Coordinates of N, CA and C in Angstrom, one line a residue:
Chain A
X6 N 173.4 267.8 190.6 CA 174.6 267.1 191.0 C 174.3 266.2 192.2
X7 N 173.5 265.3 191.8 CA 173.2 264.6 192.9 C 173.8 262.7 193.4
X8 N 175.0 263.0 192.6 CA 176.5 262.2 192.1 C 177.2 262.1 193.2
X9 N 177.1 260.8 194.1 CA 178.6 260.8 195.3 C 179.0 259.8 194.9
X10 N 180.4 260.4 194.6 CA 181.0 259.2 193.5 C 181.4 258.1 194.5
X11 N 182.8 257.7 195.2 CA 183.2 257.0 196.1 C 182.6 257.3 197.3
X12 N 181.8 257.7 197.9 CA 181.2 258.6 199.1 C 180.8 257.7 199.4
X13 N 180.7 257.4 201.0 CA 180.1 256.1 201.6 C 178.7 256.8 202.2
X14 N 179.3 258.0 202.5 CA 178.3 258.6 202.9 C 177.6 258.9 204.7
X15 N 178.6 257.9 205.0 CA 178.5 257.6 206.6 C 179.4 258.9 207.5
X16 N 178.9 258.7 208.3 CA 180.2 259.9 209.3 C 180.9 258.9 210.5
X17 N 181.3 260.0 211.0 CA 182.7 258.4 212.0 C 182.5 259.3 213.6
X18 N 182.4 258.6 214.6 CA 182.2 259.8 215.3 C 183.6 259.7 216.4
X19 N 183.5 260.5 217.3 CA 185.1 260.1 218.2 C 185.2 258.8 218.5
X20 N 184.0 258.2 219.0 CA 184.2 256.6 219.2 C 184.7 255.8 218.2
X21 N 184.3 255.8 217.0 CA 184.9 255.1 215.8 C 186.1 255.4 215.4
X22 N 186.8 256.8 215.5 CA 188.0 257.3 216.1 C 188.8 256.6 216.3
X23 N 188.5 256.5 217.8 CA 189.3 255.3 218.8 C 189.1 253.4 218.8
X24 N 188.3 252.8 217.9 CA 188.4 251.8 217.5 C 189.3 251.6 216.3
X25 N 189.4 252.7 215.3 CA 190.3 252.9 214.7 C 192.0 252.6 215.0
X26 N 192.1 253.3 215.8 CA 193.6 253.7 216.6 C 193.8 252.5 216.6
X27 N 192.8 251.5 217.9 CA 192.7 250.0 218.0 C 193.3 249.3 217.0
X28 N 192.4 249.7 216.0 CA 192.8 248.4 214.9 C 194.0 248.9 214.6
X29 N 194.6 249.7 214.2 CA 195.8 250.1 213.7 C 196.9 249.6 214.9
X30 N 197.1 250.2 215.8 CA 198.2 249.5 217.3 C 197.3 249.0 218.0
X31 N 197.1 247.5 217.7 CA 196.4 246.4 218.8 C 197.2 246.4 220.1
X32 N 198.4 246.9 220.1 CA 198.8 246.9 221.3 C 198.4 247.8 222.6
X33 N 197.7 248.4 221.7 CA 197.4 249.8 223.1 C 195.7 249.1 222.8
X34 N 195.2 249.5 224.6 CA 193.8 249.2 225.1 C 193.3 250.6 224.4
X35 N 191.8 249.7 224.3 CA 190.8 250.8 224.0 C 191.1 251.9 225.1
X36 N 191.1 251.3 226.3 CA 191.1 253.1 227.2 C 192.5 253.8 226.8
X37 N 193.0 253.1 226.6 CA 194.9 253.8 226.2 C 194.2 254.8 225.1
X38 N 193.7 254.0 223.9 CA 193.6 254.9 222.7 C 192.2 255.8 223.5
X39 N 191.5 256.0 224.1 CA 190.4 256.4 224.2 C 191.3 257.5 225.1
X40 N 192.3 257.5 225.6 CA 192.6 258.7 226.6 C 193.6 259.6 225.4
X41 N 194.2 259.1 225.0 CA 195.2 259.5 223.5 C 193.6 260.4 222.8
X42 N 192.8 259.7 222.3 CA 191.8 261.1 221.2 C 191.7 262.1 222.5
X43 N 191.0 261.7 223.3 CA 190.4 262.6 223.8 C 191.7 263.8 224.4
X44 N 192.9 263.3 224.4 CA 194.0 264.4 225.1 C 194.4 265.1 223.8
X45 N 194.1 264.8 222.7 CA 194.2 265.6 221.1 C 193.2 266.5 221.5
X46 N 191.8 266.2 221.6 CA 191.0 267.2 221.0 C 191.2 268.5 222.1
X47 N 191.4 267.7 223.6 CA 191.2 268.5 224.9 C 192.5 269.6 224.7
X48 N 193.4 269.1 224.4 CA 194.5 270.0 224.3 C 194.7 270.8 222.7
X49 N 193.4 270.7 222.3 CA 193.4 271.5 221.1 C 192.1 272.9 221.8
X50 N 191.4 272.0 222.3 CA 190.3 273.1 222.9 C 190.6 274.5 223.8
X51 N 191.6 273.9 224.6 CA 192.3 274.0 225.7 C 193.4 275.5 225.0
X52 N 194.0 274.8 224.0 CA 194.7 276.3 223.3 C 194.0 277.6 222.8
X53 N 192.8 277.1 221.8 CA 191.8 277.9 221.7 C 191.1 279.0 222.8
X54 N 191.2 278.3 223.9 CA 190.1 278.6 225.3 C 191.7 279.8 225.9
X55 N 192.6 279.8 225.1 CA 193.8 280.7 225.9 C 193.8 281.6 224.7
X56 N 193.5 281.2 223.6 CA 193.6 282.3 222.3 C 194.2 282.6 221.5
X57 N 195.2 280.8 221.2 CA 195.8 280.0 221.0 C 195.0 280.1 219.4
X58 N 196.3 280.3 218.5 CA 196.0 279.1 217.1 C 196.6 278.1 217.0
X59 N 195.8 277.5 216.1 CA 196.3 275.7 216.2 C 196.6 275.6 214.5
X60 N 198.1 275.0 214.7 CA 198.4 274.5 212.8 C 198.7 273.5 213.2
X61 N 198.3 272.3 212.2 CA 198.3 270.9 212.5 C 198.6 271.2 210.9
X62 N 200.0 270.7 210.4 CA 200.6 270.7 208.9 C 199.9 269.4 208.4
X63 N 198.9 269.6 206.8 CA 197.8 268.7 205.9 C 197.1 268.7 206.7
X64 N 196.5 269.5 207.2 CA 195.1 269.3 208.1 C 194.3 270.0 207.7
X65 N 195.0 271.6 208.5 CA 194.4 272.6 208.6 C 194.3 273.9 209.8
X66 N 194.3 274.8 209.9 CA 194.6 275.6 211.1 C 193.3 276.2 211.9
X67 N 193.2 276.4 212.8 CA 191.9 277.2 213.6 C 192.5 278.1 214.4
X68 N 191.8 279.2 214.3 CA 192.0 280.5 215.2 C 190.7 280.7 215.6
X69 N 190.9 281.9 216.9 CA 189.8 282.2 217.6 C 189.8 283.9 217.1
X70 N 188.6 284.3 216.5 CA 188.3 285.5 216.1 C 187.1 286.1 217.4
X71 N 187.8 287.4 217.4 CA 186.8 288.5 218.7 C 185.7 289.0 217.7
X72 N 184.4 288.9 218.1 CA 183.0 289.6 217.4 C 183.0 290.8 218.3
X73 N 182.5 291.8 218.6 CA 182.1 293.1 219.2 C 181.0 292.7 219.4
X74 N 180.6 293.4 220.6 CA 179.3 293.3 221.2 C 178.5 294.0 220.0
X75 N 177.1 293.8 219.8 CA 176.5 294.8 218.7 C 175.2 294.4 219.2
X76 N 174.1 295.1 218.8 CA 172.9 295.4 218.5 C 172.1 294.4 218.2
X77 N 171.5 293.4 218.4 CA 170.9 292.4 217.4 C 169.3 292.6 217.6
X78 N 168.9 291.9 216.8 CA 167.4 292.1 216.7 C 166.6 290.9 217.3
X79 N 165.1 290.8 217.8 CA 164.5 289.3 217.8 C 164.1 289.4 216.6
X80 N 164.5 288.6 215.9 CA 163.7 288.3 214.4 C 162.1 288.3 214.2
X81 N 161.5 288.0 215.5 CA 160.2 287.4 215.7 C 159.3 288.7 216.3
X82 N 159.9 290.1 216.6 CA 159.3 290.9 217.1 C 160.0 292.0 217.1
X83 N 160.8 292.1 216.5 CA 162.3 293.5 216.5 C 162.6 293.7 217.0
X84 N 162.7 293.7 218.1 CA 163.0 293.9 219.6 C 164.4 294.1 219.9
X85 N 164.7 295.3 219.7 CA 167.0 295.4 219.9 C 167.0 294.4 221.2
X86 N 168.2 293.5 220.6 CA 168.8 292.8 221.8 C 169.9 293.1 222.2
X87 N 170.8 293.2 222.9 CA 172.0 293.2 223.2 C 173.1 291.9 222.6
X88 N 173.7 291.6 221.7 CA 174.4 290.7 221.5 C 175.9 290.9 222.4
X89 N 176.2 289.7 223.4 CA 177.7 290.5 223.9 C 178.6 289.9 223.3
X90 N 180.0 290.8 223.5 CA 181.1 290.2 222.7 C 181.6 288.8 222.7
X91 N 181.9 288.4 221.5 CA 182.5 286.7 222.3 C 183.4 286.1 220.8
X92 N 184.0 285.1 221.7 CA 185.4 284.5 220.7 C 184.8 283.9 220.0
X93 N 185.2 283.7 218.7 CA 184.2 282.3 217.9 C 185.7 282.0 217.4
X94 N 185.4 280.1 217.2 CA 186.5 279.5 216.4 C 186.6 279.5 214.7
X95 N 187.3 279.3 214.3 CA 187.4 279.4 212.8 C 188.2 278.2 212.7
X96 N 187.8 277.4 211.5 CA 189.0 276.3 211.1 C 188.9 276.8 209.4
X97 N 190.2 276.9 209.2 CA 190.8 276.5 208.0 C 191.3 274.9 207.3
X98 N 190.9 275.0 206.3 CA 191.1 273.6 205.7 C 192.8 274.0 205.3
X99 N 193.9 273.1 204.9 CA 195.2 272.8 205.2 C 195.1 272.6 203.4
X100 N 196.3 272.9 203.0 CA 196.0 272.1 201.2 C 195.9 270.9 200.8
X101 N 196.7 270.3 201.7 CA 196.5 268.7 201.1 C 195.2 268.0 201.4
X102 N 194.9 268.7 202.9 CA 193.5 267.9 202.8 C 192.8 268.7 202.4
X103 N 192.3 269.9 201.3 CA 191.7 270.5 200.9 C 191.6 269.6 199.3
X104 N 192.6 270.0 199.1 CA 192.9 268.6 197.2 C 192.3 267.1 197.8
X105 N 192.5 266.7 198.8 CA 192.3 265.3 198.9 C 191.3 265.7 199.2
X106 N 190.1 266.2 200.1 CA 188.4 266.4 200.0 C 188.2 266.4 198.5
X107 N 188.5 266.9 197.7 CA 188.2 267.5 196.3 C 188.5 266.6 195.6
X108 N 188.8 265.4 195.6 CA 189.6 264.0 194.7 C 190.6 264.8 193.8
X109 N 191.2 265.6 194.3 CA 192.9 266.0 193.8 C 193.8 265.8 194.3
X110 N 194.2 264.3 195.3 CA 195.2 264.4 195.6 C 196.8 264.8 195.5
X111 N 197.6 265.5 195.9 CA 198.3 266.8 196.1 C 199.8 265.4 195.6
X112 N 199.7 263.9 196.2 CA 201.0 263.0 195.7 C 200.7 262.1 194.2
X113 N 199.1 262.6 193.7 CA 198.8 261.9 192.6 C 198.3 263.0 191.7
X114 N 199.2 264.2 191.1 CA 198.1 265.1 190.6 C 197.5 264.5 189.1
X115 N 196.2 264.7 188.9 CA 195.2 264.2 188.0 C 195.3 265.4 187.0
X116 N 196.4 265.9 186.5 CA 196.1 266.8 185.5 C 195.2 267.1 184.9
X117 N 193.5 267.6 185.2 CA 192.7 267.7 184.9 C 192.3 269.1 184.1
X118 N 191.7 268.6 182.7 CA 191.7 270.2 181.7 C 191.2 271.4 182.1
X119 N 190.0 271.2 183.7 CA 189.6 272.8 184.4 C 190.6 272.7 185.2
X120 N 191.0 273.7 185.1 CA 191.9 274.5 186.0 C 191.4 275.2 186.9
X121 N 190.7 274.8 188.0 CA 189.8 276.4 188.4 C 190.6 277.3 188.9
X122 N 190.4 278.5 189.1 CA 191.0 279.4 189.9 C 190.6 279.4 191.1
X123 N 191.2 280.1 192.1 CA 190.8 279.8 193.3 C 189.9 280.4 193.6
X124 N 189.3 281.1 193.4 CA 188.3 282.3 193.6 C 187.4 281.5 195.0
X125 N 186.9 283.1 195.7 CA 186.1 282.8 196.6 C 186.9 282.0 198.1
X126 N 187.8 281.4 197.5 CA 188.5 280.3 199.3 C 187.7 279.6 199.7
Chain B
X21 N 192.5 285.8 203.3 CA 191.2 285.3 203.5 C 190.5 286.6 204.3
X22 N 189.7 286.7 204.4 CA 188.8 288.3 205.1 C 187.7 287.2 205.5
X23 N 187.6 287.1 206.4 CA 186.3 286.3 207.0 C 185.3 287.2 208.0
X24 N 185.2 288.3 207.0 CA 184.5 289.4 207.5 C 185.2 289.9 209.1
X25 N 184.1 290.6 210.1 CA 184.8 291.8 210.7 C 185.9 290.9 212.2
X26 N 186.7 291.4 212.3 CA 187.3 290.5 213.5 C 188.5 289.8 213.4
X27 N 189.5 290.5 214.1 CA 190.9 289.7 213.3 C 191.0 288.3 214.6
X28 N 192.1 287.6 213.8 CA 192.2 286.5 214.9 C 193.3 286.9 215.9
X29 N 193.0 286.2 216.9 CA 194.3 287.3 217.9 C 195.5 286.7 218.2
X30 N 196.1 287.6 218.6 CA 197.3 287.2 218.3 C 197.9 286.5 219.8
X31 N 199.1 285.6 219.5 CA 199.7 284.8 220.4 C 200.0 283.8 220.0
X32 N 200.4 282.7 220.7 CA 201.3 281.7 220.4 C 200.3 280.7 219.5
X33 N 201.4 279.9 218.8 CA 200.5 278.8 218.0 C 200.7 276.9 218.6
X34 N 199.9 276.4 218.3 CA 200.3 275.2 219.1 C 200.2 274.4 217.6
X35 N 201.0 273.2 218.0 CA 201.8 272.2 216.6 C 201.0 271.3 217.2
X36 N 201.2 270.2 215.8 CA 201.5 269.1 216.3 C 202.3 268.7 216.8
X37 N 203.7 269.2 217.4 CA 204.7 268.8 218.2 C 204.2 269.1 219.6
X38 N 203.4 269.9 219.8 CA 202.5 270.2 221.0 C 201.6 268.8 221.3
X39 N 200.9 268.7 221.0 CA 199.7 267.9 221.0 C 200.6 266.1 221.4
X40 N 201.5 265.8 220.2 CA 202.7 265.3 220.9 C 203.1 265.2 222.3
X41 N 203.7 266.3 222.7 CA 203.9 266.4 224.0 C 202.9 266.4 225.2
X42 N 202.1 266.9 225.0 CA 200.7 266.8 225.7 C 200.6 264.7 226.1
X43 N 200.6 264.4 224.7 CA 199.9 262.5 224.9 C 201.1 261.8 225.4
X44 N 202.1 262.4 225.2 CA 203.7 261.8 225.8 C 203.3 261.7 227.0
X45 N 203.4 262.9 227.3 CA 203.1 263.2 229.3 C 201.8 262.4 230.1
X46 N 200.8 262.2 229.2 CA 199.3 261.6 229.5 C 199.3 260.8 229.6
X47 N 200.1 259.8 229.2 CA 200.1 258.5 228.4 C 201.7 258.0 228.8
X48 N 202.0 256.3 228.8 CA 203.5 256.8 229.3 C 204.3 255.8 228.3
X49 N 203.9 255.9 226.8 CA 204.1 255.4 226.0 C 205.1 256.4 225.5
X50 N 206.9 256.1 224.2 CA 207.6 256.5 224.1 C 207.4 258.4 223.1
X51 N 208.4 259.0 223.4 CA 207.6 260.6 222.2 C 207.8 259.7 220.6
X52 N 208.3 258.7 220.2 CA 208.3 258.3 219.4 C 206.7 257.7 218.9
X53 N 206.4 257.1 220.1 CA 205.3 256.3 219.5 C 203.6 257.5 219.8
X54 N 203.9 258.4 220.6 CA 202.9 259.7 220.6 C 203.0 260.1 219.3
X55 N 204.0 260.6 218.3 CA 204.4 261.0 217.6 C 203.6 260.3 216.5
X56 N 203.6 258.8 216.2 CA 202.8 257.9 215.3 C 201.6 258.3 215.3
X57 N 201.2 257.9 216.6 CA 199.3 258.0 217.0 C 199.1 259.2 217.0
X58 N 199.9 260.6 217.1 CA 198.9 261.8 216.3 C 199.0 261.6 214.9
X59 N 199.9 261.2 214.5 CA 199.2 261.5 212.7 C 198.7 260.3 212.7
X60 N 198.7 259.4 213.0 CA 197.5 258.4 212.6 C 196.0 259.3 213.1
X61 N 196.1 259.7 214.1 CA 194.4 260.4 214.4 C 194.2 261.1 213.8
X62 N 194.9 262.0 212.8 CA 194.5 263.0 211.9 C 194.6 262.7 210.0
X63 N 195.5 261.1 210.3 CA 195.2 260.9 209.2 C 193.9 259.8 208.8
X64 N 193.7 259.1 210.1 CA 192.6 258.3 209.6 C 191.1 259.5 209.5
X65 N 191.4 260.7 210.2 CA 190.2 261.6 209.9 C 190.5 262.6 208.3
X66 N 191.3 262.2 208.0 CA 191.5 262.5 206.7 C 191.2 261.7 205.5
X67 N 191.1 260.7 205.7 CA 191.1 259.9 205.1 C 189.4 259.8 204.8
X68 N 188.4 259.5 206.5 CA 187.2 259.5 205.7 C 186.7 260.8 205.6
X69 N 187.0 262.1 205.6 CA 187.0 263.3 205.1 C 186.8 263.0 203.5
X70 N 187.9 262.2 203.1 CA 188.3 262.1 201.7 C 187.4 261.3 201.2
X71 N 186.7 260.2 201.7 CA 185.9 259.6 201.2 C 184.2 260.3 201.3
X72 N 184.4 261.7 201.7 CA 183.0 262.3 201.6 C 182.6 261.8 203.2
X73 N 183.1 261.2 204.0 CA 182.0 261.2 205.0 C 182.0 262.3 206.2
X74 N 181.3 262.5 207.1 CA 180.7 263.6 208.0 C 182.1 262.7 209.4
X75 N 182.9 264.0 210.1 CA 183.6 263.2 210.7 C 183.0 264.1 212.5
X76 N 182.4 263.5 213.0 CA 181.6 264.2 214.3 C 182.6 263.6 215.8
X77 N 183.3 265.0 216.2 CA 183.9 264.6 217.4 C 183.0 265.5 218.3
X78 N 182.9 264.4 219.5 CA 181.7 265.6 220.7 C 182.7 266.3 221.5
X79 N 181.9 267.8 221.3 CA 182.8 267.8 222.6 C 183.8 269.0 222.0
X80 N 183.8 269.0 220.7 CA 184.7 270.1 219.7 C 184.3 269.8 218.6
X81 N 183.8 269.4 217.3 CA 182.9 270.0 216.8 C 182.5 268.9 215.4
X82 N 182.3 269.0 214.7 CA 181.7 268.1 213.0 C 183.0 268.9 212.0
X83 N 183.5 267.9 211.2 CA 183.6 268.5 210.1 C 183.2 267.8 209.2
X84 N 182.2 268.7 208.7 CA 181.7 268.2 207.1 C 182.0 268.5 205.5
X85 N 181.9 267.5 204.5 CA 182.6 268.0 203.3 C 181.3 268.2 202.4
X86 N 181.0 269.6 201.6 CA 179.7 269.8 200.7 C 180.1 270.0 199.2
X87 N 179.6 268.9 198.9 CA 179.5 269.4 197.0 C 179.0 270.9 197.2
X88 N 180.3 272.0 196.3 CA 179.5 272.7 195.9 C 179.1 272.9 194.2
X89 N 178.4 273.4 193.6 CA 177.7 273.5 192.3 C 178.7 274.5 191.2
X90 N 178.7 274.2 190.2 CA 179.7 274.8 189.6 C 178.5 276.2 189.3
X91 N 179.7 277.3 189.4 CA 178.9 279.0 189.3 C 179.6 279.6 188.4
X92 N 178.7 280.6 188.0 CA 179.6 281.9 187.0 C 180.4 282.4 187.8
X93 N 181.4 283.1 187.8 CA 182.4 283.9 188.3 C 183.0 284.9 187.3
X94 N 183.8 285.7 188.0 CA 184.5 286.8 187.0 C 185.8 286.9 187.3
X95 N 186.5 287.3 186.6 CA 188.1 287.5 186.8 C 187.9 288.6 187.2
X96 N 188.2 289.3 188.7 CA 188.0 290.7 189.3 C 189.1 291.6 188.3
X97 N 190.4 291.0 188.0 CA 191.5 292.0 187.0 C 190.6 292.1 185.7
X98 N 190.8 291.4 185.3 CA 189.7 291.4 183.3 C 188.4 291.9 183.7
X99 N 187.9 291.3 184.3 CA 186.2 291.8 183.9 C 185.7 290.4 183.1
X100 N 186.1 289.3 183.0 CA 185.7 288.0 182.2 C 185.0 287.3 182.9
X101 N 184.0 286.3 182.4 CA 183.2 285.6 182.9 C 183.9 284.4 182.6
X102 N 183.9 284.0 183.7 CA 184.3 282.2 183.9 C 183.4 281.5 184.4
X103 N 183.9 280.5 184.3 CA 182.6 279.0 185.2 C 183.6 278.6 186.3
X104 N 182.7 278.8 187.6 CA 184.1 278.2 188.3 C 183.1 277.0 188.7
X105 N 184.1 276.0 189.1 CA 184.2 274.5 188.6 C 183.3 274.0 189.8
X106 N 182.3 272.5 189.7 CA 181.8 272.3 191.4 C 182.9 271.6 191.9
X107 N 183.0 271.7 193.2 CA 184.0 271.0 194.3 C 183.4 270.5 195.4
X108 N 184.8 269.9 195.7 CA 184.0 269.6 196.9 C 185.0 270.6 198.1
X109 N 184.6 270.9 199.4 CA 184.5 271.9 200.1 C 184.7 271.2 201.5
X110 N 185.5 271.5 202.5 CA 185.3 270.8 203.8 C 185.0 272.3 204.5
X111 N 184.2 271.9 206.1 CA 183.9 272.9 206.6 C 183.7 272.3 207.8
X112 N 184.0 273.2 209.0 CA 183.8 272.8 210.4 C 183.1 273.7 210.7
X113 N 182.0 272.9 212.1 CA 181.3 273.3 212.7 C 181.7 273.3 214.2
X114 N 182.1 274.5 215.1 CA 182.4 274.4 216.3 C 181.0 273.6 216.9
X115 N 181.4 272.7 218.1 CA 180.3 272.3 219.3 C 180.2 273.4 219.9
X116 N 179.0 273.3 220.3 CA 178.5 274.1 221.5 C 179.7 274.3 222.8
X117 N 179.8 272.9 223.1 CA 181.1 272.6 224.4 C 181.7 273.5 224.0
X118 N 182.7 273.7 222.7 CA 183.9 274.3 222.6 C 183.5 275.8 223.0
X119 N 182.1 276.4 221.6 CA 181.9 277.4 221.9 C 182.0 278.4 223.4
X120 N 181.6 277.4 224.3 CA 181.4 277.5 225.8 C 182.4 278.0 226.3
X121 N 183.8 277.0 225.8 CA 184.6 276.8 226.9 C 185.4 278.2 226.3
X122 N 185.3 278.0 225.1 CA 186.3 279.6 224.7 C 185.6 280.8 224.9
X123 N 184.5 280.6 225.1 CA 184.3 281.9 226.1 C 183.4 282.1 227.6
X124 N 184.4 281.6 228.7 CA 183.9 281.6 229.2 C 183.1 282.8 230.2
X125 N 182.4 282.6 231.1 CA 181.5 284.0 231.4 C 181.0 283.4 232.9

C-alpha cells in the first residue's frame, strides 16, 4: 500500500502555523499571531505539567499517565538499571478528526460497503 | 481504552474555553476574537492532518498520521475471522521539552 492518495506529504511546523493565522486575520502582526500559537501550546503544556487533562472538542484529548519506577535492563550488557517513576503524556485522537484523518469525514459520510469494526482503537 | 499499566490521574480538565481565556488575557484582542483564532489554530492543524501531512510543533510534540495495513482480526464474542480494514491512524509524539517539563526533577 504504497498509495497516498491526496497526501502532499509535507509537514507544517509551528512556524507555518503562525503564517497561517497571518494569512487568515491579516490584521493581526506576525508577532500578535506568533504570541497567540505559542500561548496555546504553552498553556496546554502548562496544564499537563500540573496533571491536568486537556479536551479540545474534534481534536482530541491528552492525559498525563504515572509509570512506576521498575527495573530496567541495559540492553547492551544486562545490567539492572534503575528506571524512576515519571508522568508520560498521552493524546487521544477526538472523532471527527479521527474520520477526517481516515477520509471519512463525520459532515460528508461516504457510506462505504466495509464497515470496519472498531477493533484494537 | 487500557493503554497498558497506569491510570491517568485525576483532576481538573482544561477546554478550549480555557486556552481562550489564557490568549484573551495575553493578547488584548476581544474573548470573541480569541475565541476565532483557537479554532482556527486547531482547525487549520486539522486540516493538514487531513491531508496526510506530519504537523511538528517544537517545544510539545509531532503529530503524525500512518497508513495502517489492512489485518485478520476476530470477533472476541463469535470467535470469527474478519479483515479489519487499512486506515489511516493519527498519533502523537510528546517532545522531549514537554516530556521534561511534566516531570520535573
Amino acid at each position: 500500500m504504497a498509495t497516498t492518495p491526496e497526501g502532499t506529504n509535507g509537514s507544517m511546523t509551528k512556524r507555518d502555523l503562525i503564517d497561517e493565522v497571518v494569512k487568515i486575520y491579516p490584521r493581526f502582526s506576525g508577532r500578535d499571531a506568533e504570541v497567540m500559537v505559542n500561548a496555546v501550546f504553552d498553556s496546554m503544556t502548562e496544564a499537563l505539567a500540573r496533571g491536568e487533562r486537556i479536551e479540545i472538542r474534534g481534536f482530541g484529548s491528552f492525559v498525563v499517565k504515572h509509570r512506576q519506577a521498575r527495573e530496567g535492563r541495559n540492553p547492551k550488557t544486562g545490567a539492572l538499571v534503575p528506571v524512576a517513576a515519571k508522568r508520560v503524556p498521552f493524546f487521544k485522537v477526538g472523532k471527527e478528526l479521527k474520520l477526517r484523518v481516515d477520509g471519512k469525514q463525520p459532515t460528508t459520510p461516504q457510506s462505504s460497503s466495509s464497515e470496519a469494526p472498531g477493533a484494537g482503537g | 481504552m487500557n493503554d497498558g499499566a497506569g491510570a491517568p490521574e485525576k483532576g481538573a480538565t482544561m477546554t478550549k474555553a480555557d486556552i481562550v481565556e489564557r490568549i484573551y488575557e495575553k493578547v488584548g484582542f476581544s474573548k470573541k476574537e480569541a475565541s476565532e483564532i483557537v479554532e482556527s489554530i486547531f482547525e487549520i492543524i486539522k486540516t493538514r492532518l487531513e491531508h496526510g501531512d506530519k504537523v511538528k510543533i517544537s517545544g510539545f510534540g509531532n503529530f503524525v498520521v500512518n497508513q495502517k495495513r489492512p489485518r485478520k482480526g476476530r470477533n472476541p464474542q463469535t470467535g470469527e475471522e474478519i479483515i479489519i480494514t487499512g486506515r489511516k491512524v493519527l498519533t502523537f509524539k510528546a517532545s522531549q521539552v514537554l516530556k521534561k517539563t511534566i516531570n520535573p526533577s
